[in-house]
XYZ file of C-alpha atoms in Angstrom:
283
model
C -1.590 -3.135 28.980
C -1.052 -4.210 25.381
C -2.811 -7.261 23.960
C -1.093 -9.046 21.063
C -2.813 -11.353 18.587
C -1.962 -13.011 15.275
C -4.622 -12.499 12.616
C -4.998 -14.655 9.523
C -5.456 -12.201 6.649
C -5.245 -14.537 3.670
C -3.635 -17.685 2.348
C -0.307 -18.067 4.125
C -0.420 -14.541 5.575
C -0.430 -13.541 9.225
C -0.303 -10.067 10.754
C 0.875 -9.607 14.323
C -1.463 -7.034 15.873
C -1.304 -4.938 19.048
C -4.244 -3.326 20.874
C -3.992 -1.264 24.067
C -6.478 -1.186 26.901
C -9.524 0.906 26.146
C -10.692 -1.086 23.131
C -14.413 -1.110 23.711
C -17.375 1.078 24.514
C -15.509 3.346 26.975
C -12.928 4.501 24.426
C -13.762 7.436 22.197
C -11.080 7.149 19.558
C -8.971 4.454 17.906
C -5.616 5.624 16.549
C -3.795 3.245 14.216
C -0.025 3.574 14.681
C 2.334 2.947 11.710
C 5.863 2.225 12.864
C 9.138 3.474 11.448
C 11.935 1.705 9.568
C 13.209 -0.545 11.064
C 10.848 -0.982 14.011
C 8.233 -3.322 15.350
C 4.601 -2.345 15.380
C 4.110 -2.041 19.139
C 2.180 1.170 19.850
C 4.191 4.192 21.055
C 4.679 3.729 24.787
C 5.887 7.318 25.361
C 2.457 8.548 24.204
C 0.361 6.251 26.388
C -0.251 8.804 29.125
C -1.495 11.464 26.700
C -3.633 8.896 24.893
C -5.218 7.700 28.146
C -6.075 11.250 29.103
C -7.829 11.777 25.763
C -9.699 8.466 25.748
C -7.586 7.120 22.886
C -6.663 3.475 22.407
C -3.962 2.285 20.044
C -4.143 -0.345 17.319
C -1.032 -1.303 15.384
C 0.764 -4.151 13.668
C 4.149 -5.377 12.505
C 4.351 -4.567 8.807
C 4.903 -7.686 6.682
C 8.428 -8.999 7.152
C 8.804 -7.586 10.655
C 8.334 -9.425 13.936
C 5.401 -11.814 13.833
C 3.997 -10.750 10.455
C 4.517 -12.890 7.379
C 6.842 -11.388 4.745
C 5.164 -10.007 1.649
C 7.909 -9.291 -0.899
C 6.914 -6.742 -3.483
C 4.446 -4.954 -1.224
C 3.878 -1.288 -1.964
C 2.992 1.533 0.402
C -0.672 1.286 -0.583
C -0.894 -2.284 0.722
C -1.058 -0.898 4.258
C -4.606 0.284 3.560
C -5.760 -3.290 2.915
C -3.988 -4.513 6.044
C -5.512 -1.813 8.237
C -9.006 -2.402 6.876
C -8.673 -6.134 7.458
C -7.458 -5.653 11.026
C -10.203 -3.151 11.835
C -12.833 -5.520 10.431
C -11.515 -8.412 12.506
C -11.513 -6.291 15.677
C -14.929 -4.747 15.023
C -13.561 -1.199 14.835
C -15.268 1.356 12.610
C -13.677 4.731 12.004
C -10.061 5.368 12.984
C -7.404 8.002 12.863
C -3.945 7.047 11.594
C -0.538 8.206 12.751
C 2.872 7.302 11.347
C 6.458 8.219 12.104
C 9.313 8.148 9.583
C 8.842 5.019 7.439
C 5.339 4.667 8.824
C 4.295 8.121 7.648
C 3.706 7.263 3.936
C 1.778 4.163 5.026
C -0.498 6.260 7.244
C -1.050 8.709 4.399
C -1.913 5.819 2.074
C -4.612 4.630 4.454
C -6.152 8.104 4.471
C -6.089 8.176 0.669
C -7.445 4.706 -0.008
C -9.978 4.026 2.750
C -11.607 7.438 3.245
C -14.769 5.830 4.604
C -12.755 4.538 7.557
C -9.968 7.093 8.169
C -11.220 10.481 9.339
C -7.846 12.139 10.108
C -4.111 11.506 9.823
C -0.874 12.633 11.466
C 2.340 12.102 9.502
C 5.601 12.682 11.365
C 8.977 13.101 9.610
C 7.810 11.303 6.477
C 9.118 11.062 2.933
C 7.555 12.567 -0.180
C 7.019 10.234 -3.156
C 10.252 9.246 -4.878
C 10.840 11.115 -8.135
C 8.086 13.646 -7.479
C 8.242 16.853 -9.498
C 9.247 19.951 -7.617
C 11.523 18.451 -4.969
C 15.223 17.616 -4.896
C 14.503 14.338 -3.103
C 17.962 13.610 -1.648
C 18.916 17.215 -0.835
C 19.696 17.722 2.844
C 19.869 14.035 3.762
C 22.805 12.710 5.747
C 25.172 10.828 3.445
C 24.289 7.458 4.985
C 20.525 8.043 4.751
C 20.815 9.041 1.105
C 23.108 6.094 0.335
C 20.595 3.610 1.757
C 17.769 4.968 -0.386
C 19.977 5.215 -3.478
C 20.818 1.540 -2.945
C 17.100 0.784 -2.739
C 16.599 2.514 -6.080
C 19.149 0.058 -7.465
C 17.002 -2.940 -6.488
C 16.801 -5.611 -3.814
C 20.271 -7.079 -4.304
C 21.955 -3.672 -4.173
C 20.045 -2.725 -1.040
C 20.762 -6.001 0.747
C 24.445 -5.665 -0.094
C 24.480 -2.116 1.262
C 22.690 -2.974 4.501
C 24.871 -5.999 5.243
C 28.160 -4.266 4.468
C 27.773 -0.948 6.293
C 27.668 0.069 9.939
C 25.016 2.250 11.554
C 25.918 5.933 11.253
C 25.103 7.838 14.471
C 25.842 11.141 12.719
C 22.538 10.911 10.852
C 20.920 11.892 14.166
C 21.209 15.372 15.656
C 22.276 16.018 19.260
C 18.588 16.571 20.048
C 17.805 13.160 18.531
C 20.434 11.455 20.667
C 19.037 13.171 23.758
C 15.535 11.947 22.914
C 16.814 8.404 22.359
C 18.594 8.515 25.706
C 15.495 9.880 27.397
C 11.772 9.794 26.632
C 12.107 7.950 23.332
C 14.613 5.283 24.421
C 11.745 2.885 23.697
C 12.590 3.255 20.000
C 16.025 1.707 20.562
C 14.372 -1.467 21.835
C 11.945 -1.555 18.898
C 14.717 -1.130 16.332
C 16.863 -3.830 17.935
C 14.014 -6.329 18.064
C 12.951 -5.467 14.511
C 16.272 -6.586 13.040
C 16.912 -9.601 15.280
C 15.077 -11.811 12.803
C 16.825 -10.338 9.764
C 16.566 -7.282 7.539
C 13.695 -8.454 5.332
C 11.143 -5.971 6.624
C 13.604 -3.099 6.346
C 14.460 -4.093 2.777
C 10.807 -4.280 1.749
C 10.079 -0.886 3.336
C 12.907 0.844 1.501
C 12.007 -0.745 -1.819
C 8.433 0.457 -1.363
C 9.558 4.030 -0.664
C 11.395 4.343 -3.989
C 8.732 2.551 -6.065
C 5.312 3.909 -7.084
C 3.319 4.187 -3.871
C -0.007 3.058 -5.309
C -1.791 6.316 -4.502
C -1.389 10.069 -4.877
C -1.379 12.424 -1.873
C -3.886 14.502 -3.806
C -6.451 11.742 -3.233
C -6.509 12.368 0.511
C -9.689 14.117 1.606
C -9.343 13.720 5.371
C -7.567 16.459 7.345
C -3.837 15.753 7.695
C -1.311 17.299 10.042
C 2.343 16.951 9.040
C 4.864 17.254 11.890
C 8.534 17.702 10.999
C 11.795 18.825 12.583
C 13.695 21.552 10.796
C 17.069 19.898 11.573
C 16.054 16.411 10.376
C 19.038 14.759 8.646
C 17.254 11.550 7.647
C 14.154 13.016 5.981
C 14.664 16.738 5.373
C 11.720 19.019 6.123
C 11.472 19.871 2.413
C 9.602 16.568 2.067
C 6.820 17.791 4.346
C 6.767 21.126 2.550
C 6.125 19.256 -0.705
C 3.474 17.052 0.875
C 1.575 20.003 2.329
C 1.539 21.629 -1.108
C 0.115 18.452 -2.677
C -2.258 17.157 0.014
C -5.689 18.800 0.360
C -6.824 19.877 3.844
C -3.321 19.588 5.273
C -1.049 21.781 7.318
C 2.474 21.625 8.707
C 3.644 21.809 12.286
C 7.288 22.766 11.937
C 9.653 22.348 14.866
C 12.738 24.273 13.657
C 15.259 23.013 16.232
C 14.171 19.349 16.261
C 15.532 16.350 14.388
C 14.114 13.074 13.131
C 13.524 11.588 16.606
C 13.306 14.617 18.882
C 10.342 15.930 16.879
C 8.344 13.164 18.563
C 8.501 15.226 21.750
C 5.697 17.261 20.149
C 3.652 14.225 19.139
C 1.342 14.354 22.157
C 0.047 17.691 20.851
C -1.027 15.998 17.642
C -3.127 13.585 19.695
C -5.023 16.590 20.997
C -5.622 17.609 17.389
C -6.807 14.111 16.433
C -9.205 14.125 19.351
C -10.651 17.405 18.107
C -11.120 15.957 14.615
C -13.024 13.012 16.052
C -15.684 15.326 17.451
C -16.326 16.706 13.955
C -17.123 13.387 12.260
């Protein structure tokens, strides 16, 4: 069961928050889920069984501009750390692990960098490296449509909105393994993406603008252990981004899945929950 609540986090700002069963004294570990782009913040249903087995409960939220959360134009990636800290305070939760997929991955990493007293470990799945970082050809290996969307974001809000409203979804950005995952265990993501854009593209626009702007932190600030999970066939965020992140993030390692894509790599995500559980016993 998932409980949903709207939290007042400041003048005119609301965050729509999700908490699964297990919040309380019987649960050993809180994992804060950071959703992809575009998605809603509902915790990852395909991972519920593994989480239950490990005594994990999920906490998550719609990022500003998505679902029930108030838009916050101009937000950067680092702002997620303030949101997570505020939610955890309101719910009476102390230490947490963070986990993000795709667009949620930089936000999870930002929480680990900026609230080290609260975040003891992080899992980042199929996430981008900072835009313009030295030592990486940022667009190399991206599907044409994925690169075009981010290039439009680099051109500013108007250019990005024009791009998103004038182009059709490109299924070729997903691999055959991705399509199989979306038709099978991760079909849940289709529902999240559909619901995320029913109210407009504002959240998606703000995410993309944040990815190509200064993030508000450096991966080198992260002191918690981080596991990066990435598919070698990913056409949306090439695995070179994780290679760069591992080289620039202390106490990190990479779990490469050579034959997986951007979505199908999530078939290995339950293994990262095992790893997070192990980290919790060391704090």
